[in-house]
XYZ file of C-alpha atoms in Angstrom:
562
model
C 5.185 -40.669 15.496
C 5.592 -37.229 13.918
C 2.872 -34.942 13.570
C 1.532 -34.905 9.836
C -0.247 -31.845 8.313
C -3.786 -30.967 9.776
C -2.715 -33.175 12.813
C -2.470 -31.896 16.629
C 1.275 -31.284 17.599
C 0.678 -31.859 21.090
C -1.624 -33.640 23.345
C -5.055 -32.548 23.955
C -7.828 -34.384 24.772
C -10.647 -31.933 26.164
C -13.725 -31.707 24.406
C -13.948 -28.029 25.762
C -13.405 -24.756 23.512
C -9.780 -24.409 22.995
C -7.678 -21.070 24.237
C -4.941 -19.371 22.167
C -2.869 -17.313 24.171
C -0.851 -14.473 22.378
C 2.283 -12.977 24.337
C 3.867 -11.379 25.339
C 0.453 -9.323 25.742
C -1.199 -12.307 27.776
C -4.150 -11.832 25.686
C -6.459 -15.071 25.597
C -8.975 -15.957 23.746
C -11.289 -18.975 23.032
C -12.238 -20.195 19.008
C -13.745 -23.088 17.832
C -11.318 -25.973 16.834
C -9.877 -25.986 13.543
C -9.294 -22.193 13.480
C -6.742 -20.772 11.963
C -4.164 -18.728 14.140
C -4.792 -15.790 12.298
C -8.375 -15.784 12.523
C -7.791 -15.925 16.366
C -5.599 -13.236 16.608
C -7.985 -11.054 14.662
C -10.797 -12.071 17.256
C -8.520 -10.970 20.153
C -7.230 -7.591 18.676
C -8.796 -5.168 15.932
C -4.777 -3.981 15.187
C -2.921 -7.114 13.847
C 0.240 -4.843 12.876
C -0.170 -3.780 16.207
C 0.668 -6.455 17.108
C 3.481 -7.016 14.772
C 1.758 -9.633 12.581
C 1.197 -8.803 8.215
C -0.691 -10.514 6.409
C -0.960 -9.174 2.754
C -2.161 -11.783 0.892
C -4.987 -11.788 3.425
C -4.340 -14.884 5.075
C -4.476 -16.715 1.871
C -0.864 -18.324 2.506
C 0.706 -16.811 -0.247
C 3.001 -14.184 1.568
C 4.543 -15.927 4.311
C 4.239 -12.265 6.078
C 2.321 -13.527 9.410
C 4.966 -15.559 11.003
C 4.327 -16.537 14.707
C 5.948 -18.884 17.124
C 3.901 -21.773 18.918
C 5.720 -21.959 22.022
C 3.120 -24.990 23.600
C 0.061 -26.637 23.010
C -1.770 -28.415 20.351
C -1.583 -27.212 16.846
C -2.046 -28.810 13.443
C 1.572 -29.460 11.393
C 3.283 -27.707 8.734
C 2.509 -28.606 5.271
C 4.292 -28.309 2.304
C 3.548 -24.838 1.152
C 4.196 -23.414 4.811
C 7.676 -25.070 4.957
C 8.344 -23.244 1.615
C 7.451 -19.784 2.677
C 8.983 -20.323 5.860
C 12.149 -21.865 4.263
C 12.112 -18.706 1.676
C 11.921 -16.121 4.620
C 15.423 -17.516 6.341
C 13.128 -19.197 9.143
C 14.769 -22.371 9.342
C 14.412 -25.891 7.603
C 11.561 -28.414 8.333
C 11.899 -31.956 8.759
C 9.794 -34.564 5.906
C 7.389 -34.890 8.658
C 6.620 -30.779 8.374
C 7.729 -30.525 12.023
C 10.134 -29.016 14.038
C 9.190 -29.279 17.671
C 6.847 -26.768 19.580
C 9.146 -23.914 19.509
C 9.123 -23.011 16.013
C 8.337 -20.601 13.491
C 5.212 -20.675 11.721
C 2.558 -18.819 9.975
C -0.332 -17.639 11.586
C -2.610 -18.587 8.549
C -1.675 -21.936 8.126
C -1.573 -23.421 11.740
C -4.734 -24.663 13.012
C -5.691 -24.892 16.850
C -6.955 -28.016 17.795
C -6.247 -27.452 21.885
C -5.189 -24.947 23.770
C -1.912 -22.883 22.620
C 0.416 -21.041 23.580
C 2.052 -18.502 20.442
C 4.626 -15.755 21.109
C 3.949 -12.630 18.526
C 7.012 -11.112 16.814
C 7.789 -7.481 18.188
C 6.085 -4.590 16.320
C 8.128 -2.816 13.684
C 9.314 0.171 14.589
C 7.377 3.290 13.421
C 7.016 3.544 9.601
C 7.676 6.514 7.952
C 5.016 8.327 6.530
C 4.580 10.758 3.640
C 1.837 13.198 4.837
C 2.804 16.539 3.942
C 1.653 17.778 0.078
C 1.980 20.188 -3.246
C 2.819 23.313 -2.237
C -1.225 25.726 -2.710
C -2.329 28.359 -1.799
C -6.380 28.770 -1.562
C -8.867 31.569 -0.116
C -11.284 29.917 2.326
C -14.342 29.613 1.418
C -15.777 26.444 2.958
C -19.305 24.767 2.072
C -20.389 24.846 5.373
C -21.523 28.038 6.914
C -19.313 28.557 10.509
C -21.726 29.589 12.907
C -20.860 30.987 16.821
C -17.613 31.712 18.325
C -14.481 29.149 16.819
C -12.769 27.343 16.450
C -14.192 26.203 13.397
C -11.862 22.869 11.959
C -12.407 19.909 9.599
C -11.142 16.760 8.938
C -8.995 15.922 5.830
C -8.974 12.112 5.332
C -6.617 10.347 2.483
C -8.089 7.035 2.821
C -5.453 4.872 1.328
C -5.199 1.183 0.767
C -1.793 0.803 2.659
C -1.712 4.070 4.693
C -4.289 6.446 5.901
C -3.287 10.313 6.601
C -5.232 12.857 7.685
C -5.218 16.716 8.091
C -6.980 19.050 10.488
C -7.854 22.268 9.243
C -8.400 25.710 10.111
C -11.357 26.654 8.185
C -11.344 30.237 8.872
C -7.406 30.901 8.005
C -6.675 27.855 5.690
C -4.101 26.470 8.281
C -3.081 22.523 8.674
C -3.196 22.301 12.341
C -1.216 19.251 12.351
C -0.798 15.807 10.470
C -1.160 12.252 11.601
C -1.467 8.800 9.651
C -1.163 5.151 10.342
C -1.193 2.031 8.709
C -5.117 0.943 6.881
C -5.695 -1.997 9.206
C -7.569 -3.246 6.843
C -4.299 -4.724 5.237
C -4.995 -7.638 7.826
C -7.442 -8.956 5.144
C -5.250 -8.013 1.815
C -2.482 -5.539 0.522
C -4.665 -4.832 -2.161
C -8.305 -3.817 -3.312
C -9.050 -7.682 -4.877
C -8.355 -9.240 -2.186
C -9.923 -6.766 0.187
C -13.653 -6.892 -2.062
C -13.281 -10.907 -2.433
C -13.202 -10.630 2.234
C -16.132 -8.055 1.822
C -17.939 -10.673 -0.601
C -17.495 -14.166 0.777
C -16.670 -13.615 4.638
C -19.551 -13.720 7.071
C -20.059 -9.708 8.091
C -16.544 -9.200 5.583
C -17.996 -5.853 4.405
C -19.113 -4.362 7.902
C -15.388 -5.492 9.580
C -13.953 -3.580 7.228
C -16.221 -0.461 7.016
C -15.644 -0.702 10.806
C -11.967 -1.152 10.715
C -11.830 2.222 8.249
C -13.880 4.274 10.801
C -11.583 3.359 13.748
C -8.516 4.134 12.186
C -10.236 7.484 11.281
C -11.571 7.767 14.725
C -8.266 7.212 16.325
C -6.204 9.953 14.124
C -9.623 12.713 14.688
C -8.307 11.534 18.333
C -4.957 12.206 18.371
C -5.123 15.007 15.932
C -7.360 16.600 18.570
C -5.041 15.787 21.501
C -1.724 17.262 19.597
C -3.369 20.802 18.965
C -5.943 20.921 22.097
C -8.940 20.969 20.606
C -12.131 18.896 21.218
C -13.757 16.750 18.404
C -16.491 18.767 18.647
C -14.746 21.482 16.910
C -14.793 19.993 14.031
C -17.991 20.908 11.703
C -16.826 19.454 8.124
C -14.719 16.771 6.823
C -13.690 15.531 3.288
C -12.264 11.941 2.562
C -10.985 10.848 -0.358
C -9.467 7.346 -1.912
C -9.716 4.923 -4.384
C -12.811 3.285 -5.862
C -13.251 0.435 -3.425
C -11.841 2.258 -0.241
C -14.683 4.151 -1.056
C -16.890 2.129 -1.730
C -16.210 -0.017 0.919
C -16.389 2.980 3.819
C -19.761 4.191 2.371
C -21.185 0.557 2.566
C -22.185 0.838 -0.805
C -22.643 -2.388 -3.117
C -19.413 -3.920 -4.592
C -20.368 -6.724 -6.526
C -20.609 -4.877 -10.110
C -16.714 -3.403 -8.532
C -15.256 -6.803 -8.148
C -15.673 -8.216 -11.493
C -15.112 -7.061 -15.197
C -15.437 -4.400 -16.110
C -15.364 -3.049 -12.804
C -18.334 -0.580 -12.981
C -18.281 2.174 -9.726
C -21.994 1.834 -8.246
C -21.928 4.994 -7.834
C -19.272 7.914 -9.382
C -20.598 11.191 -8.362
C -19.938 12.668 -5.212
C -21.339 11.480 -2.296
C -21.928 13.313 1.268
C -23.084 11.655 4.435
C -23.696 12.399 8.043
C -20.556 10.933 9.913
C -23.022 9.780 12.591
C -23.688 6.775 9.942
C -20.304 6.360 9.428
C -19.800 5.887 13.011
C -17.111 9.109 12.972
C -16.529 10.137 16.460
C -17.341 13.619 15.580
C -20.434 15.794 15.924
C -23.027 13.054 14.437
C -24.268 15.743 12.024
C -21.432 16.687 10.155
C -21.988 16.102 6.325
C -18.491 14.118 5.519
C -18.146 14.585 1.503
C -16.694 11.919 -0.352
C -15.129 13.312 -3.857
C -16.254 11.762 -6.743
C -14.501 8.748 -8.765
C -13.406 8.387 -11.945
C -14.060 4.836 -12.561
C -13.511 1.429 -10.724
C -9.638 1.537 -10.609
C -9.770 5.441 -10.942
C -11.185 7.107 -7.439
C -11.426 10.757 -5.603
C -7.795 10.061 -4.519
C -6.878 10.433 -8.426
C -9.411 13.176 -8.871
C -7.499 15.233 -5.458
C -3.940 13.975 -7.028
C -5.491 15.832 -9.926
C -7.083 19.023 -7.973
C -3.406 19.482 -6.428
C -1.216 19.529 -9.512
C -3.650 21.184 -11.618
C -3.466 19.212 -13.974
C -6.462 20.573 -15.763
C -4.419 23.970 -16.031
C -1.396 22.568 -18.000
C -0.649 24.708 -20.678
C 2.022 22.202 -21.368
C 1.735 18.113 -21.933
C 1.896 17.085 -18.129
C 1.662 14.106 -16.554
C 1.364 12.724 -13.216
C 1.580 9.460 -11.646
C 0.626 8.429 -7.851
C 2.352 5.577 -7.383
C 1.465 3.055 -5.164
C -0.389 -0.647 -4.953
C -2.543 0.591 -7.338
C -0.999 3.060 -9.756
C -3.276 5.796 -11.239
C -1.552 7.775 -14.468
C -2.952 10.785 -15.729
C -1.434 12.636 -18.541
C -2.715 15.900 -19.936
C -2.729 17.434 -22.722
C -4.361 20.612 -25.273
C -7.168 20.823 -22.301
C -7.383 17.571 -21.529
C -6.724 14.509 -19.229
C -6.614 10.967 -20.188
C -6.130 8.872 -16.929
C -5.183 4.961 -16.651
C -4.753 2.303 -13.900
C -2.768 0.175 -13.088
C -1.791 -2.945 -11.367
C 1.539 -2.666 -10.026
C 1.393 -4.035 -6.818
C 2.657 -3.906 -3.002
C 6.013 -4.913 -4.354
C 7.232 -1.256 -4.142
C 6.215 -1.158 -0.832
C 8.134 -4.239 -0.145
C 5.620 -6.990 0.195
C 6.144 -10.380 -2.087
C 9.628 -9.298 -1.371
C 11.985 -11.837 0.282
C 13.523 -8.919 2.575
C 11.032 -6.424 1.772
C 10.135 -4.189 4.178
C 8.090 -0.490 4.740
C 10.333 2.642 5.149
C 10.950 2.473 8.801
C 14.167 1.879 11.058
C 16.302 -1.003 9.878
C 15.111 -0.660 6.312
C 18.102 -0.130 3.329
C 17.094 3.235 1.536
C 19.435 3.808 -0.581
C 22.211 1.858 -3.035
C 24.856 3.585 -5.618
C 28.153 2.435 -6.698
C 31.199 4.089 -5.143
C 33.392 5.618 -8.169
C 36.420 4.509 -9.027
C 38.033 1.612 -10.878
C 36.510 -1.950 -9.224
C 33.701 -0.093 -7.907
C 31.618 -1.742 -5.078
C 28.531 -0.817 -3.755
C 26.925 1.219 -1.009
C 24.005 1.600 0.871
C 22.503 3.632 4.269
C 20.082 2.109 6.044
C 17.326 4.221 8.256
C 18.451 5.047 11.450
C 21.460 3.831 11.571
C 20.859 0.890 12.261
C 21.726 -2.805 10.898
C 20.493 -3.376 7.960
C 17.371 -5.805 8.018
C 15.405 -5.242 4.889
C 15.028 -2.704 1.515
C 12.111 -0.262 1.471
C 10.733 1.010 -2.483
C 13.567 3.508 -2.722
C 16.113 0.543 -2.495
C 14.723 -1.839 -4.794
C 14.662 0.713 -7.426
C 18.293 1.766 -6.676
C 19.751 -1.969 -6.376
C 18.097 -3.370 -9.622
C 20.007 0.128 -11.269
C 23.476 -0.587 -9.638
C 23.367 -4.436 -10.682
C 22.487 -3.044 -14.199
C 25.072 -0.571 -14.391
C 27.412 -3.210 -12.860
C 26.482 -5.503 -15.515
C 25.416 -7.893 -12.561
C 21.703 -8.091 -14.127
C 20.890 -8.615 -17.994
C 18.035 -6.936 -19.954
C 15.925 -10.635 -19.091
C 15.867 -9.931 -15.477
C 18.574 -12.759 -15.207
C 21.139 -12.180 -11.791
C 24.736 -12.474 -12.896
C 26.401 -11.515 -9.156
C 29.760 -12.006 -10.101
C 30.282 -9.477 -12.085
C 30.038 -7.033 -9.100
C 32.233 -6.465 -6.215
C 31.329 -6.378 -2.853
C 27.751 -8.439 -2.823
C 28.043 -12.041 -1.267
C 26.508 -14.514 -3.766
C 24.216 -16.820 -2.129
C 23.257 -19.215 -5.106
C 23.129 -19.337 -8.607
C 20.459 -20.066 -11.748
C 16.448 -19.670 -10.803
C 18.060 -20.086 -6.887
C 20.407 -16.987 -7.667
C 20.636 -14.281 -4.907
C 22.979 -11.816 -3.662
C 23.185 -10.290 -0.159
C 24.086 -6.807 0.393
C 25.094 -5.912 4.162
C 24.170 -9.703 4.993
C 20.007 -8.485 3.562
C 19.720 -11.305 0.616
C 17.794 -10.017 -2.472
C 16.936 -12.760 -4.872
C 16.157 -13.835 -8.486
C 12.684 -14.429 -7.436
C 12.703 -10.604 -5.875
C 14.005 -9.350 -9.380
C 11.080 -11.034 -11.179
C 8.290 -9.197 -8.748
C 9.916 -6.392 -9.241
C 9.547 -6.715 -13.488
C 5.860 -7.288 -13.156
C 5.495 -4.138 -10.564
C 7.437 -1.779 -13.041
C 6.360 -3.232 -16.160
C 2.796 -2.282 -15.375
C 3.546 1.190 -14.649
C 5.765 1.452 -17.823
C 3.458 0.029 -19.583
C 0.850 2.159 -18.438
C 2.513 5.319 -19.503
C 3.695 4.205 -22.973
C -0.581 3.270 -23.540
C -1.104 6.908 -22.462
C 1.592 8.281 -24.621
C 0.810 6.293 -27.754
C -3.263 7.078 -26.918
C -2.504 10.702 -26.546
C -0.535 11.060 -29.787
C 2.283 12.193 -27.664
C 6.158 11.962 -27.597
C 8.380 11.158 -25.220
C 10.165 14.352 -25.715
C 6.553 16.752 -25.896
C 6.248 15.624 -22.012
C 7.140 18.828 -20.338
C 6.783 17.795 -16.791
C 6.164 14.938 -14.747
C 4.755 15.013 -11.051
C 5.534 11.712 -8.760
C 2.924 11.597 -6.087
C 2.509 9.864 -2.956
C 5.438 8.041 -0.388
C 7.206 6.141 -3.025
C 6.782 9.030 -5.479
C 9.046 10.969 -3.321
C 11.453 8.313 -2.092
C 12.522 7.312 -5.588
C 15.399 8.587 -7.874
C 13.756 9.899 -10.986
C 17.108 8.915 -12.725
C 17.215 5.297 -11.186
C 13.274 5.086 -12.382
C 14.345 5.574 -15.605
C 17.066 3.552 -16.081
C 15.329 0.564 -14.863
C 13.073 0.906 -17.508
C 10.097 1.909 -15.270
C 9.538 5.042 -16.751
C 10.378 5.870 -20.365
C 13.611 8.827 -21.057
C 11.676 11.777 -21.120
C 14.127 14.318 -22.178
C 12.696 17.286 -22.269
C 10.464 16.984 -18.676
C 11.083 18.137 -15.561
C 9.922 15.631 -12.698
C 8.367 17.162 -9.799
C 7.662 15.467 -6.338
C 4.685 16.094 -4.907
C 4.317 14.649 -1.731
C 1.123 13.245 -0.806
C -1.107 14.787 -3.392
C -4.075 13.423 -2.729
C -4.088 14.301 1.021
C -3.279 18.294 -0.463
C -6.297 17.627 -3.067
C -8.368 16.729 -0.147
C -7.428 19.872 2.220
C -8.212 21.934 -1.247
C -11.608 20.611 -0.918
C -12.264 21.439 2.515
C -11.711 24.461 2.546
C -12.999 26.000 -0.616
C -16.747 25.116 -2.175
C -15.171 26.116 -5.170
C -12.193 23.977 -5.297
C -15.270 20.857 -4.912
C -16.669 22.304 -7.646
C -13.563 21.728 -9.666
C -12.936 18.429 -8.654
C -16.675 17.504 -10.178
C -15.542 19.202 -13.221
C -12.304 17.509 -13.452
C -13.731 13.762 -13.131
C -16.627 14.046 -15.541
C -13.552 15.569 -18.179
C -11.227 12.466 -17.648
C -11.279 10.312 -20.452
C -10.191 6.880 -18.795
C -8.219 4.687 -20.578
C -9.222 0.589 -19.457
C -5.891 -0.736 -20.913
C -6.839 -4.389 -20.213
C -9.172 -3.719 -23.371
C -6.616 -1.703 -25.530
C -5.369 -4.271 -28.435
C -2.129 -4.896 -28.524
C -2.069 -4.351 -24.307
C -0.753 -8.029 -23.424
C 1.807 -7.626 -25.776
C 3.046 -3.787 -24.925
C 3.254 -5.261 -21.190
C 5.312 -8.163 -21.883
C 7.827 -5.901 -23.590
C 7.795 -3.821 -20.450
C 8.948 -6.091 -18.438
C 12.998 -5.982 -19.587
C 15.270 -3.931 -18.485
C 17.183 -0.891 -21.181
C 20.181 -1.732 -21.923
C 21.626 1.595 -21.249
């Protein structure tokens, strides 16, 4: 009789602890029965993406992004929401019963050991790209820490980021970034984003010190390799600044989060905040004093502020704005002397989670799409590497959704119409509708994430514009921070309706800002000084409370028609 959901797949009768054994690592390890997959593989390795397993949702099964394959043993059965992610990710069709044999694809989150197993993990991606270089500055040193005996004397930059974390070793004495290095956050095994990441820290048993542990290791293992690429030992290094949003920080500084995670998501604590990296268990001399920049407010954090000490914002003589553009999108527009700042929610879907094909900018990924000119134009991609097309990174999406606009394959709704375009295959048609360009579908569903992702951040600008008293034609310039800020087309941005025609601006990529604001801060006690000036001058904007908000999002979410 076929296995139903929640009952074994195989034969096991033992009483004894069950063993899941991941390969092709031959990592084993023993969990109670009823355990999730997932929560085995996170006993058995601190590096899920490591191991080429995602889970953004945070092993909610939302995403369908931790797929496995249980190659033997006893597991529980698909139920009906697995077969639908599965069945939306291309990973085959399931049977009434929810099963498909041992051999199958499934996700971690959902399948539940009750005897021994064996699962086979998919390969890891190949090596995302990351954005780690910033603003162009100049600064003289003049660290807060006075450099005692012979050198060298360095310190630790950290941009402490929700999906990626970069840092920066510094010369203190010249001003000189030794060298770069960043990885994923591997936090991201409990939630893409900060809500679902504070909701682990709240309700899981030890939630909050996992992931305050999870933070210091990744730091510990870029101090590490930082070290190894330039020759120097750890010890070298006698200061360090980190920066990042409210609840990165808040979570790495084991500070309380409750008052965070609900409305109106009040900081505990705003100010900066310095503390011996011996408590943060930093493998570096146990006495350094790491300084945290301050935050703005709970959606608004010393990432922004650094975004903000790198532009110089604060010196615009002209309306400025700047936006660093990522799961969480902070705005900041300034102008006659000062900054108005604003959050918002737009999501990992630029960074290609709840995307059918989505993937990060790494080899295999689509970067780019334009239409070939000429009569019966078709369109055109490159892919990273070289290689076959698998997926679309940020960049992509935005360029797609433009080209099936200009093609008149998409209306101002969001609604696909694929036949209007040569040269996509059309896979299905109505609420089902997809295209597939270079055999990577992208569907209706995809076009609709992709609305609520830029219709925050348009809508986030248009509050700061109409709060400010400002045209669209008074902007002057416009700075695009971060990974995606410097992947995207300013043009394509605009005609997709994320950002608003701005004719008069020039649009300036910056890189990763807030890893520059952070290097500003460590080496000049001034430049700290400024950044505490800057984030008690921000007027934040909370647009959830702004009347009218609901509505001015809504209208957002369309596409221009030219």
């Amino acid at each position: 009789m076929p296995a139903r959901p929640g009952e074994p797949q195989g034969g096991e009768g033992s009483r004894r602890v069950p063993e899941v054994e991941f390969r092709p690592y031959g990592v084993r390890v023993r969990v109670p029965r009823g355990s999730t997959v997932l929560e085995a593989a996170r006993l058995a390795s601190g590096d899920l993406q490591a191991w080429g397993l995602d889970a953004p949702c945070g092993g909610q099964g939302r995403c369908g992004g931790c797929t496995v394959v249980v190659e033997s043993g006893s597991a529980s059965g698909a139920d009906e929401r697995e077969v639908e992610l599965l069945a939306r990710r291309g990973l085959g069709q399931w049977g009434a019963s929810g099963r498909r044999g041992l051999t199958a694809s499934r996700l971690a989150c959902r399948v539940r050991v009750t005897g021994d197993l064996a699962v086979r993990l998919p390969p890891p991606s190949a090596q995302a790209r990351f954005q780690t270089s910033g603003a162009q500055w100049t600064v003289k040193p003049a660290p807060a820490v006075r450099l005692r005996g012979p050198g060298p004397h360095l310190g630790l930059a950290v941009d402490l980021g929700t999906t990626k974390i970069a840092a920066y070793l510094v010369d203190l004495e010249k001003g000189d970034i030794l060298d770069t290095a960043a990885c994923l956050n591997p936090q991201a095994a409990h939630g893409h984003d900060v809500i679902a990441r504070l909701s682990h820290a709240l309700t899981a048993p030890g939630g909050r010190e996992s992931l305050r542990g999870l933070a210091a290791g990744a730091v510990n293992g870029l101090a590490r390799e930082l070290c190894g690429l330039t020759g120097h030992a750890p010890e070298s290094i006698c200061d360090a600044v980190v920066v990042g949003n409210t609840a990165m920080h808040h979570l790495f500084l084991g500070l309380e989060i409750k008052r965070l995670a609900a409305a109106p998501f009040r900081p505990e604590v705003a100010g900066p905040v310095e503390v011996r990296a011996g408590e943060l268990g930093l493998e570096i001399p146990p006495a350094v004093r790491v300084h945290f920049l301050p935050c703005i407010a709970g959606y608004a954090g010393g990432d922004h502020v650094a975004v903000l000490l790198a532009t110089e914002l604060d010196l615009a003589s002209r309306a400025s704005m700047v936006l660093d553009i990522g799961t969480n999108t902070e705005i900041s527009l300034a102008r006659d002397g000062k900054i108005t700042c604003c959050s918002c929610a737009s999501g990992p879907a630029f960074e290609g989670a709840h995307i059918s094909r989505g993937m990060r900018a790494e080899t295999g990924a689509v970067d780019r799409v334009w239409l070939e000119d000429g009569e019966g134009a078709v369109p055109r991609y490159s892919v990273i590497g070289g290689a076959e097309p698998v997926g679309y990174c940020g960049s992509a999406l935005v360029d797609l959704l433009a080209v099936l606009l200009e093609a008149g394959a998409l209306d101002g709704s969001g609604r696909l119409r694929p036949e209007a375009l040569n040269g996509l295959a059309v896979l299905g048609a109505g609420p089902q509708a997809a295209v597939s360009l270079g055999g990577v579908p992208f569907t209706q569903a995809d076009v609709r994430q992709l609305q609520l992702a830029k219709g925050a951040i348009r809508s986030g600008v248009e509050a700061l514009l109409a709060a400010t008293g400002t045209g669209p034609g008074e902007v002057a310039r416009v700075y695009l921070a971060g990974a995606f800020g410097v992947a995207v087309d300013p043009r394509k941005a605009v005609r997709i309706g994320m950002l608003p025609a701005l004719p008069a601006a020039e649009f300036v990529t910056v890189g990763n800002a807030a890893g520059a604001g952070a290097c500003l801060a460590l080496l000049s006690a001034p430049e700290r000084k400024r950044a505490e000036a800057v984030a008690r001058s921000v007027t934040y904007l909370e647009l959830a409370a702004l009347p009218g908000y609901q509505e001015l999002f809504l209208e957002s979410l369309g596409f221009p028609d030219t």
